[in-house]
CSV table of C-alpha atoms and ligand atoms in Angstrom, one decimal:
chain,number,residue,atom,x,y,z
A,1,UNK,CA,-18.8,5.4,11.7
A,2,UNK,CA,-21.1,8.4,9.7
A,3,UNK,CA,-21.0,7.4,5.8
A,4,UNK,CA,-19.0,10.2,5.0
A,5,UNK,CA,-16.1,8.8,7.6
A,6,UNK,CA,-16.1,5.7,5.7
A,7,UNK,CA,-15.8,6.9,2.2
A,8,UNK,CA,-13.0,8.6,3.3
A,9,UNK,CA,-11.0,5.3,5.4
A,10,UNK,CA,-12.0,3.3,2.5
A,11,UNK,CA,-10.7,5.7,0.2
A,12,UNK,CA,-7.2,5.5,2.5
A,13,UNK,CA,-7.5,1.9,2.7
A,14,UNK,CA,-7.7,1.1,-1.1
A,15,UNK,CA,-5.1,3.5,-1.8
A,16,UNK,CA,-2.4,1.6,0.5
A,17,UNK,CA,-3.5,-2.1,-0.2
A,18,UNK,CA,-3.4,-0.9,-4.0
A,19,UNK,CA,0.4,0.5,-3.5
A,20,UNK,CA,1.2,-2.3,-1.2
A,21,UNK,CA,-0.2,-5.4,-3.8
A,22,UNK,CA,1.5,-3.8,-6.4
A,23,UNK,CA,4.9,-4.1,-4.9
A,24,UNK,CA,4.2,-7.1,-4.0
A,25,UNK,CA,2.3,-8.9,-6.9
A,26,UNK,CA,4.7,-6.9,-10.0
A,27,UNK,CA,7.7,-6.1,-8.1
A,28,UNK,CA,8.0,-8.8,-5.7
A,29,UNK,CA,9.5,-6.2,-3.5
A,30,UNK,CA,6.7,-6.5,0.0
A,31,UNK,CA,7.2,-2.4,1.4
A,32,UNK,CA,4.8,-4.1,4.8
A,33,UNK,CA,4.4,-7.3,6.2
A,34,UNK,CA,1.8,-9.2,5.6
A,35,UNK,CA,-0.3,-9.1,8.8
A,36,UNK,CA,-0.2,-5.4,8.2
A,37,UNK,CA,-1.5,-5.9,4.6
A,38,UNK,CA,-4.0,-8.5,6.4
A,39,UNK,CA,-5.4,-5.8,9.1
A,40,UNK,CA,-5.9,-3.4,6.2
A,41,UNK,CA,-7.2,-5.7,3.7
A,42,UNK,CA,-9.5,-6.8,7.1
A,43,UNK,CA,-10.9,-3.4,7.8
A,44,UNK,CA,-11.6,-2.8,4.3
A,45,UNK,CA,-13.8,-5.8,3.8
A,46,UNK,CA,-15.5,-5.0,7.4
A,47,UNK,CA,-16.8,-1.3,5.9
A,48,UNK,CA,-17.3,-2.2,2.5
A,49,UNK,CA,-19.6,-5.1,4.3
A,50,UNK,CA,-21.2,-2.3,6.4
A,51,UNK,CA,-21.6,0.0,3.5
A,52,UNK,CA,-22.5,-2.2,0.4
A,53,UNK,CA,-23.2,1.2,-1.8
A,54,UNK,CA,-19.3,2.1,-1.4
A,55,UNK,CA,-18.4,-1.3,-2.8
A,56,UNK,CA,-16.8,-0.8,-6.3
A,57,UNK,CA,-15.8,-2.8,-8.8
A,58,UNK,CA,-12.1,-2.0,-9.2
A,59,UNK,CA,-11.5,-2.3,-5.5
A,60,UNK,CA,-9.1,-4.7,-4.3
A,61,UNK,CA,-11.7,-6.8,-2.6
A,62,UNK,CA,-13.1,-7.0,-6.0
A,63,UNK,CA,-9.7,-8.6,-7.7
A,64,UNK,CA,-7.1,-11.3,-7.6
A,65,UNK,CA,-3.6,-10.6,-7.7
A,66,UNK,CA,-1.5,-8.1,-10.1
A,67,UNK,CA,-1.0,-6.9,-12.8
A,68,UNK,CA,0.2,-9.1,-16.1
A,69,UNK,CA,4.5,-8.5,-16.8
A,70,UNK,CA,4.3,-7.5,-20.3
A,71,UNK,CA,8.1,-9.7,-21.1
A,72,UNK,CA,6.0,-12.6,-21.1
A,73,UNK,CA,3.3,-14.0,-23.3
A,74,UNK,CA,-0.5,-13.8,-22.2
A,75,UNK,CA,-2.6,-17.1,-21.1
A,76,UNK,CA,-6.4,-16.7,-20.6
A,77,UNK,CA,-7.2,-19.6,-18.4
A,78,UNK,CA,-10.0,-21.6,-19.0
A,79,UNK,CA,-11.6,-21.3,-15.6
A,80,UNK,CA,-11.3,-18.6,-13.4
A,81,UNK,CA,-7.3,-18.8,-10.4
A,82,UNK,CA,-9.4,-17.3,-7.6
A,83,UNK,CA,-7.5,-16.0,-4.5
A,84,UNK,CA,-8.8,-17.7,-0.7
A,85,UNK,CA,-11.1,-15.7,1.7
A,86,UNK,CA,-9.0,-15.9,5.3
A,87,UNK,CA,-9.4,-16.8,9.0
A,88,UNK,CA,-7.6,-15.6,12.0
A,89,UNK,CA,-9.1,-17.6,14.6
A,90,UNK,CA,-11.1,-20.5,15.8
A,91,UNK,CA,-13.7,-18.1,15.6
A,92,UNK,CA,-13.5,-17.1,12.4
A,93,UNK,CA,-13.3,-21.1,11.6
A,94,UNK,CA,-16.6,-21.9,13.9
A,95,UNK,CA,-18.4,-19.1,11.7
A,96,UNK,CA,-16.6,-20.5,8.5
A,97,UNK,CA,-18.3,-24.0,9.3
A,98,UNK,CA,-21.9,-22.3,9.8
A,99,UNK,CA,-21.6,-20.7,7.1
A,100,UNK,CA,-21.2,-23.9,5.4
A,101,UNK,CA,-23.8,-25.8,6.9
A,102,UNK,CA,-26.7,-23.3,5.7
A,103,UNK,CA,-25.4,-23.6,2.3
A,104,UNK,CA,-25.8,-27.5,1.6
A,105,UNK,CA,-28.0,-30.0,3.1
A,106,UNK,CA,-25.2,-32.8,2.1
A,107,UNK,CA,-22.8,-34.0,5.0
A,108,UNK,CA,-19.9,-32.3,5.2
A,109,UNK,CA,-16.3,-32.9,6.4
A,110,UNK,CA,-12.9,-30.9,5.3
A,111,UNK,CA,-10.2,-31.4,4.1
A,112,UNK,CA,-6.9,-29.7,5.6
A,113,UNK,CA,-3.8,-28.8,3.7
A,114,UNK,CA,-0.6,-26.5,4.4
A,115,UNK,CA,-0.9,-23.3,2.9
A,116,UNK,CA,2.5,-22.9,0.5
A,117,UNK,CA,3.4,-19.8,0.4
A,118,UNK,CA,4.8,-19.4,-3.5
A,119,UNK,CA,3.6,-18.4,-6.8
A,120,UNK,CA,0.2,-20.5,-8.1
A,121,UNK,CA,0.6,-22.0,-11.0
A,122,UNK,CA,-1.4,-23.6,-13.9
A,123,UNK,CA,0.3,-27.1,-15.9
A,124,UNK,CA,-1.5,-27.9,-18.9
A,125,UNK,CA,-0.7,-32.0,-20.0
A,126,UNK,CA,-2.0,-32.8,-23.5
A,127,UNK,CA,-2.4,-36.6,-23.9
A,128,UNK,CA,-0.3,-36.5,-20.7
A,129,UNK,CA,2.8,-34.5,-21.9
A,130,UNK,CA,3.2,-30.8,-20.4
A,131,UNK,CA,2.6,-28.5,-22.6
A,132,UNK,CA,2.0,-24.8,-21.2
A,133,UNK,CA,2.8,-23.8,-17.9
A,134,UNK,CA,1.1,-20.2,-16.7
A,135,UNK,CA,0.9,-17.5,-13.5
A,136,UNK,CA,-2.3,-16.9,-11.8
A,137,UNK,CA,-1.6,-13.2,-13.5
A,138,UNK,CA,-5.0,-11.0,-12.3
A,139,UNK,CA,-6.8,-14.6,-12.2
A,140,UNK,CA,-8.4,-14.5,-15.9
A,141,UNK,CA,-4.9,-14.2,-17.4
A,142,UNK,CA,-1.6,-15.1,-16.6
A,143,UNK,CA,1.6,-15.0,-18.0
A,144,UNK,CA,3.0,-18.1,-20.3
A,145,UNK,CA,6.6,-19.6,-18.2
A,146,UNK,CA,6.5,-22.8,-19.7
A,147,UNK,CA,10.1,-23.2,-20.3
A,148,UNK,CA,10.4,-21.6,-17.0
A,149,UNK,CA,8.7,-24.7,-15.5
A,150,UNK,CA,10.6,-27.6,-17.7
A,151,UNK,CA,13.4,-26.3,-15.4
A,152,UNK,CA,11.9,-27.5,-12.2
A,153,UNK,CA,12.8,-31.2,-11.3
A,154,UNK,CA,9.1,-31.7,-9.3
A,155,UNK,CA,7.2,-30.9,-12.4
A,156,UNK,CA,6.9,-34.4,-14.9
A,157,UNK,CA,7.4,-34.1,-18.9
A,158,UNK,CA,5.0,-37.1,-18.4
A,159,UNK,CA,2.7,-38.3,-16.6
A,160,UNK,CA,1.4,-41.6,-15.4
A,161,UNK,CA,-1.2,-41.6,-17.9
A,162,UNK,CA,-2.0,-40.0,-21.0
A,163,UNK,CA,-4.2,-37.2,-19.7
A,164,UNK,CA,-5.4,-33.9,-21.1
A,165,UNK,CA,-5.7,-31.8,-17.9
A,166,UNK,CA,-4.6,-28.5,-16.1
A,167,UNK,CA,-3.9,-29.1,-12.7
A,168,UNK,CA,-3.0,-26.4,-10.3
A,169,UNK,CA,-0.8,-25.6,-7.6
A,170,UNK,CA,2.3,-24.0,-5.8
A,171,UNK,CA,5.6,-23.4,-7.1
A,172,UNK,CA,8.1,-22.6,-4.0
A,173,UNK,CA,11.6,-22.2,-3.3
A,174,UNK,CA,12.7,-24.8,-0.3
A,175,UNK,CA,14.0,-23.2,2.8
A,176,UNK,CA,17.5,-24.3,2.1
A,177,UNK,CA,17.6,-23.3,-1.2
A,178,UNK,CA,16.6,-19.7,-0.5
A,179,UNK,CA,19.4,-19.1,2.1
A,180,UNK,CA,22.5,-20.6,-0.5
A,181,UNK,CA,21.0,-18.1,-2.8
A,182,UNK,CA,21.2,-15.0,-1.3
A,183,UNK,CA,24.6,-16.5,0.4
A,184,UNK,CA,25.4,-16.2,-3.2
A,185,UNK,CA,23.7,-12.9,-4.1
A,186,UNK,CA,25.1,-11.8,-0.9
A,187,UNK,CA,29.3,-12.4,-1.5
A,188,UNK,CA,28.8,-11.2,-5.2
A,189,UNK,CA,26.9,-7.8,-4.0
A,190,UNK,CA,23.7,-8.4,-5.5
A,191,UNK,CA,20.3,-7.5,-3.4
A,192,UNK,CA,19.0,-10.3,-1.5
A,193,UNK,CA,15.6,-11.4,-2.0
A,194,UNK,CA,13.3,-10.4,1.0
A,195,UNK,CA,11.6,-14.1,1.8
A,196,UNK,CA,11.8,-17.3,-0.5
A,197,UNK,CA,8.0,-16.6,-1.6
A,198,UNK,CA,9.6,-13.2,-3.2
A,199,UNK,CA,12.2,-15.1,-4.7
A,200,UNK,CA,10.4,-18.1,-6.2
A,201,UNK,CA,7.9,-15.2,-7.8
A,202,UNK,CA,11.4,-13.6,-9.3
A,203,UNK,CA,12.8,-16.2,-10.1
A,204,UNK,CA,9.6,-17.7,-12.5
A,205,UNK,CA,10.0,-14.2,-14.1
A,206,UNK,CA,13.1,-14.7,-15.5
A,207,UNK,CA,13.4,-14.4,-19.1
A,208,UNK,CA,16.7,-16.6,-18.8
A,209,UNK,CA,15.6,-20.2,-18.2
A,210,UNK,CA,19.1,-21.2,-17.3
A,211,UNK,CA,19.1,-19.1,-14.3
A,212,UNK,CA,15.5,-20.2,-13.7
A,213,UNK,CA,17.3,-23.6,-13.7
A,214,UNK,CA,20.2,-22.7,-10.9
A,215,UNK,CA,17.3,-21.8,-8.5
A,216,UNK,CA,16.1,-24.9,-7.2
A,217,UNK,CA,12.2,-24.7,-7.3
A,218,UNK,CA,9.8,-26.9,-6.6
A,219,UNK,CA,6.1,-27.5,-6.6
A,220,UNK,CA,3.3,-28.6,-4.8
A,221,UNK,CA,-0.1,-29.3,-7.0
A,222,UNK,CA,-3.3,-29.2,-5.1
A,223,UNK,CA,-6.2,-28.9,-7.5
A,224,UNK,CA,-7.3,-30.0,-10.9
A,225,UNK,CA,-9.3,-27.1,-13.0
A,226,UNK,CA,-11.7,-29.1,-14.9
A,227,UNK,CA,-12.6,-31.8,-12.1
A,228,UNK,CA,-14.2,-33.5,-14.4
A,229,UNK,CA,-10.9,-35.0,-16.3
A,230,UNK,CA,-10.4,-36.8,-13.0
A,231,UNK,CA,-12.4,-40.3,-11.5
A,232,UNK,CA,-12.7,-38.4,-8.1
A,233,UNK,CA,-15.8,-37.5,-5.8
A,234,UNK,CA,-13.6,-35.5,-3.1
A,235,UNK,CA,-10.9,-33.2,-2.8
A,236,UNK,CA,-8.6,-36.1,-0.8
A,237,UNK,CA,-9.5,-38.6,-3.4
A,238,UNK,CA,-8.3,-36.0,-6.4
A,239,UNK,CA,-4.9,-35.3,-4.4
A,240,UNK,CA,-5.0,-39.0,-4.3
A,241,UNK,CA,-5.3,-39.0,-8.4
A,242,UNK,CA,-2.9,-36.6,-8.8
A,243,UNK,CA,-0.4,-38.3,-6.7
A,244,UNK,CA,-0.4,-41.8,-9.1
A,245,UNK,CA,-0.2,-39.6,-12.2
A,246,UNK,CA,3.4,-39.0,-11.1
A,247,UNK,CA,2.5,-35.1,-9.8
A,248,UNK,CA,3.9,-33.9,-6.6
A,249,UNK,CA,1.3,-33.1,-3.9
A,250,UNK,CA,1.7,-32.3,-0.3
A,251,UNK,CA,1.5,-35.1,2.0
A,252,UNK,CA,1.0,-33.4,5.4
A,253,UNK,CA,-2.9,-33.5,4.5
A,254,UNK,CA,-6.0,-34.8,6.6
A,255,UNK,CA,-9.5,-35.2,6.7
A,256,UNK,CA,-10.9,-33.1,10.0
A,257,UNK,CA,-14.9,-33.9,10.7
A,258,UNK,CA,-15.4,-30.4,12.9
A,259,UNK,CA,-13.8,-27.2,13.8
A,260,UNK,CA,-12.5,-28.7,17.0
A,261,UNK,CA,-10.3,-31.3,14.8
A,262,UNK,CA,-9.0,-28.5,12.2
A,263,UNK,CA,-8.1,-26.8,15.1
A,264,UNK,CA,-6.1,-29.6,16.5
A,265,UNK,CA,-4.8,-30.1,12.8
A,266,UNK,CA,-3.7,-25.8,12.4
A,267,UNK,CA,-2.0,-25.9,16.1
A,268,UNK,CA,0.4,-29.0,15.1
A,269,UNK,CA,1.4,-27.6,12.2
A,270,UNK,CA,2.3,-24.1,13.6
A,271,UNK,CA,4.5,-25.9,15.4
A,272,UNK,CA,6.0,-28.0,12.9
A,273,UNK,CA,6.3,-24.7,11.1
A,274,UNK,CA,10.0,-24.2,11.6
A,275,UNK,CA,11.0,-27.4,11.0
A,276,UNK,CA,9.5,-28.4,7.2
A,277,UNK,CA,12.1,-27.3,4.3
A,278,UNK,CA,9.7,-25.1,2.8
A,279,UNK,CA,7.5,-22.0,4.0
A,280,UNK,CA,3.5,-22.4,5.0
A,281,UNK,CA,1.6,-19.2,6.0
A,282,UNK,CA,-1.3,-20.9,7.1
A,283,UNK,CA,-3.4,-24.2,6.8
A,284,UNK,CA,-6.3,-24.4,3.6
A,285,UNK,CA,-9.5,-25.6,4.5
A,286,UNK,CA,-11.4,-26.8,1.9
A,287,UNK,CA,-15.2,-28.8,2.0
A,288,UNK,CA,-13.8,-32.5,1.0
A,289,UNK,CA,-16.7,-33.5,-1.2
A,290,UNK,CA,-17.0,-32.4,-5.1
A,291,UNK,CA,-20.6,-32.1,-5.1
A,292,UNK,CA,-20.7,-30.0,-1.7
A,293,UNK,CA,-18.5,-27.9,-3.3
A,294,UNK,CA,-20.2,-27.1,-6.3
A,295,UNK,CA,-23.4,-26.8,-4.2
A,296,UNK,CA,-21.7,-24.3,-1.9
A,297,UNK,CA,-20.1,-22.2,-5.3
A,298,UNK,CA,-18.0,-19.0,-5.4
A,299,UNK,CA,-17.7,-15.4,-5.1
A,300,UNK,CA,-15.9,-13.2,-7.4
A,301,UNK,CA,-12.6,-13.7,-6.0
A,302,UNK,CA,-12.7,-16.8,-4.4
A,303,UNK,CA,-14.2,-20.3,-3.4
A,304,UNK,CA,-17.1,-20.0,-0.7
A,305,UNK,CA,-16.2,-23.8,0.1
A,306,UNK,CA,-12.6,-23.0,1.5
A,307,UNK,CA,-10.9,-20.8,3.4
A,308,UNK,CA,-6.8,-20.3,4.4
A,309,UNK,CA,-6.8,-19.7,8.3
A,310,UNK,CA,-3.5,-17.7,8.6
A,311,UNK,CA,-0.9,-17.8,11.4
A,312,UNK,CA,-0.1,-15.1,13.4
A,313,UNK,CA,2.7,-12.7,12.9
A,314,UNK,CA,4.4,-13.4,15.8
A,315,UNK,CA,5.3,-16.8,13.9
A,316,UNK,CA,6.7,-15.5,11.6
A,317,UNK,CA,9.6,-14.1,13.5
A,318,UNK,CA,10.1,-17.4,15.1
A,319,UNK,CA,10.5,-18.8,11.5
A,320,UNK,CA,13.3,-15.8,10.3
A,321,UNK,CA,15.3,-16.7,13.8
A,322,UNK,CA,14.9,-20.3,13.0
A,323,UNK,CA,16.4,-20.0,9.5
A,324,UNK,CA,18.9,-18.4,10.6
A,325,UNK,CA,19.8,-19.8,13.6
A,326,UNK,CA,20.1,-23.5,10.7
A,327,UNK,CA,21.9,-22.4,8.4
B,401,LIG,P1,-3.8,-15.9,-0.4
B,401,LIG,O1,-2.3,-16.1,-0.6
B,401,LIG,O2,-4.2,-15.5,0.9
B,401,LIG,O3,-4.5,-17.3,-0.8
B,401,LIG,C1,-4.7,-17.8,-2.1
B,401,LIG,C2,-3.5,-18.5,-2.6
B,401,LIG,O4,-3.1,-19.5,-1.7
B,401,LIG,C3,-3.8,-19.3,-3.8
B,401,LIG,O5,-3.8,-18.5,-5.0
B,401,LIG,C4,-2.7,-20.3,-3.8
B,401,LIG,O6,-1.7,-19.8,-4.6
B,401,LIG,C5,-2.3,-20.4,-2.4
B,401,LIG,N1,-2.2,-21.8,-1.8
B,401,LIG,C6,-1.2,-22.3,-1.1
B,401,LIG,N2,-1.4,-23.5,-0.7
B,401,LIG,C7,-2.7,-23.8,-1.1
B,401,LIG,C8,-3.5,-25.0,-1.0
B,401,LIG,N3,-3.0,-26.1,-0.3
B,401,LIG,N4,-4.7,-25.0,-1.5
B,401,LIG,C9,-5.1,-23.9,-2.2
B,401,LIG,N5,-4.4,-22.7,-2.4
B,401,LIG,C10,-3.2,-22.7,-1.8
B,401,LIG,O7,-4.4,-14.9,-1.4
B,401,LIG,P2,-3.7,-14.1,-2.6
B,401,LIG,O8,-4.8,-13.5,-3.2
B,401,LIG,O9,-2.8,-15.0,-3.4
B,401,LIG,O10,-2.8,-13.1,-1.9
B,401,LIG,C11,-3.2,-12.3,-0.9
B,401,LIG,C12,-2.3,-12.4,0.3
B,401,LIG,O11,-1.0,-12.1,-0.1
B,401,LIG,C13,-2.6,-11.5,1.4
B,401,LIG,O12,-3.5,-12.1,2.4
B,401,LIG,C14,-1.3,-11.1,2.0
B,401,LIG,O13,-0.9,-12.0,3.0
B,401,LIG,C15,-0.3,-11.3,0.8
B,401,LIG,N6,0.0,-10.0,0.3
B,401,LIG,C16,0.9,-9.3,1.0
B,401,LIG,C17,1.3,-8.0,0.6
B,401,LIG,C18,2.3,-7.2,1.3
B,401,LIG,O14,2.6,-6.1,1.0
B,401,LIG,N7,3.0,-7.9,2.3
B,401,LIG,C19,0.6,-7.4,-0.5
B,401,LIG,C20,-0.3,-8.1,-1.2
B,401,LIG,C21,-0.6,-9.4,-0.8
């Protein structure tokens, strides 16, 4: 493509994914589907990659999620909610892993985990009592839902020890929960929410904690942000941590050596896709040791150490027929 070709598509491409995220991120109202948003996003980072001049701050490869909702007070984490870089196939995995091995000399095996497909969150425990809850927000700043998140069952008042930490995670509505609400929302002629992510995002931005209550969320915690405040040397030993300080983590976890055993680990869960209680879009890989990772470092909008491969869209329709086809 001549340069002039590619200002122009990128031009086009920014101006969709920009319309597109903003629906999504501040509205929580998706106008595409997110392998369309993927293919976009995709071709976007392939020119910008082929012409690095074009690459401008302010474009969304540049950026992590939305928007901040002004009914809400502002956080400014401490350390940085980055966003994931993806993969599509075992290819893009086999290249993920070579990439890896240049980076560090240190032995390196992964760590799998379901990819939750909610709203990150940030839970701050002083002395081990919660204390602020936040929204990723643009990454540097989120919005404040503390009492939002005393309403969720999953998250403790207390934990095991007495902590100061901020541990990180995923705050979802389960499957079953999603469909009695827009049952609900249904038979009293109110909009139903497009996918549970959508209405686990609205429902955290609810200014009314009591309704924030009726919804049923839950969480899933899979990181700490200052890893320091834990004991742990790997990312399976800190889930580990994080599991006997009374915090929910995900269980369906493993440690893979090679591509070859990731892509065992993504194929049996695309499977088991339709049967869990809560939505994954894809499976995180992440390099298991602490010290690798900091070796290995970041970009400006995510962690060079892990990657989310994604499932294809085809799955997801098998999901939607599923749901329905249980309820
Ligand atoms: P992402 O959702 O691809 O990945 C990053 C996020 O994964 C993290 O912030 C975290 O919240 C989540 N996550 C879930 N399980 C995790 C685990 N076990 N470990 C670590 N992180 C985990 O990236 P993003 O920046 O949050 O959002 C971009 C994606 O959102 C796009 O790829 C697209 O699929 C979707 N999107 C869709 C539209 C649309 O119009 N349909 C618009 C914008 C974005």
């Amino acid at each position: 493509m001549k340069q002039e070709d590619a200002v122009l598509r990128i031009e086009e491409l920014r101006k969709d994914l920009d319309k597109w995220n903003t629906a999504y991120n501040d509205a929580d109202q998706p106008l595409v589907e997110d392998h369309i948003f993927d293919k976009a996003y995709a071709e976007l980072v392939a020119l910008e990659a082929a012409y690095p001049e074009l690459v401008t701050p302010d474009s969304i490869t540049q950026r992590v999620g939305g928007a901040i909702s002004t009914g809400f007070t502002k956080v400014t984490h401490d350390s940085p909610m980055l966003s994931l870089g993806n993969a599509f196939n075992k290819e893009d995995l086999e290249a993920f892993d070579k990439r890896i091995r240049k980076l560090t000399e240190l032995p390196i095996e992964y760590m799998c985990e379901l990819k939750i497909d909610g709203l990150a969150v940030s839970l701050k425990y002083e002395n081990g009592r919660f204390v602020q809850g936040a929204t990723r927000g643009d990454g540097r700043i989120g919005e404040e839902i503390t009492a939002n998140l005393n309403t969720v069952k999953s998250i403790p008042r207390r934990l095991a020890q007495p902590l100061t930490i901020e541990v990180r995670g995923e705050c979802y509505m389960p499957k079953t929960s999603f469909a009695e609400l827009n049952r609900v929302r249904e038979e009293n002629g109110h909009e139903v929410f497009a996918n549970p992510r959508n209405a686990a995002a609205g429902s955290l931005r609810q200014l009314d904690t009591k309704v924030v209550a009726e919804r049923n969320l839950s969480t899933f915690l899979y990181s700490v942000a200052d890893l320091g405040s834990l004991s742990a040397t790997t990312q399976s030993g800190a889930l580990d941590e994080l599991d006997r300080l009374g915090l929910t983590t995900n269980h369906e976890r493993r440690i893979c050596q090679n591509v070859a055993e990731i892509w065992e680990f993504v194929q049996e869960f695309q499977e088991k896709r339709p049967h869990l209680d809560y939505e994954i879009d894809g499976i995180v890989i992440k390099v298991n040791s602490l010290q690798a990772q900091q070796e290995i470092g970041y970009t400006v909008k995510a962690p060079r150490w892990a990657i989310a491969y994604k499932f294809p869209a085809e799955e997801a329709e098998t999901v939607v027929n599923e749901i329905e086809w249980t309820i």
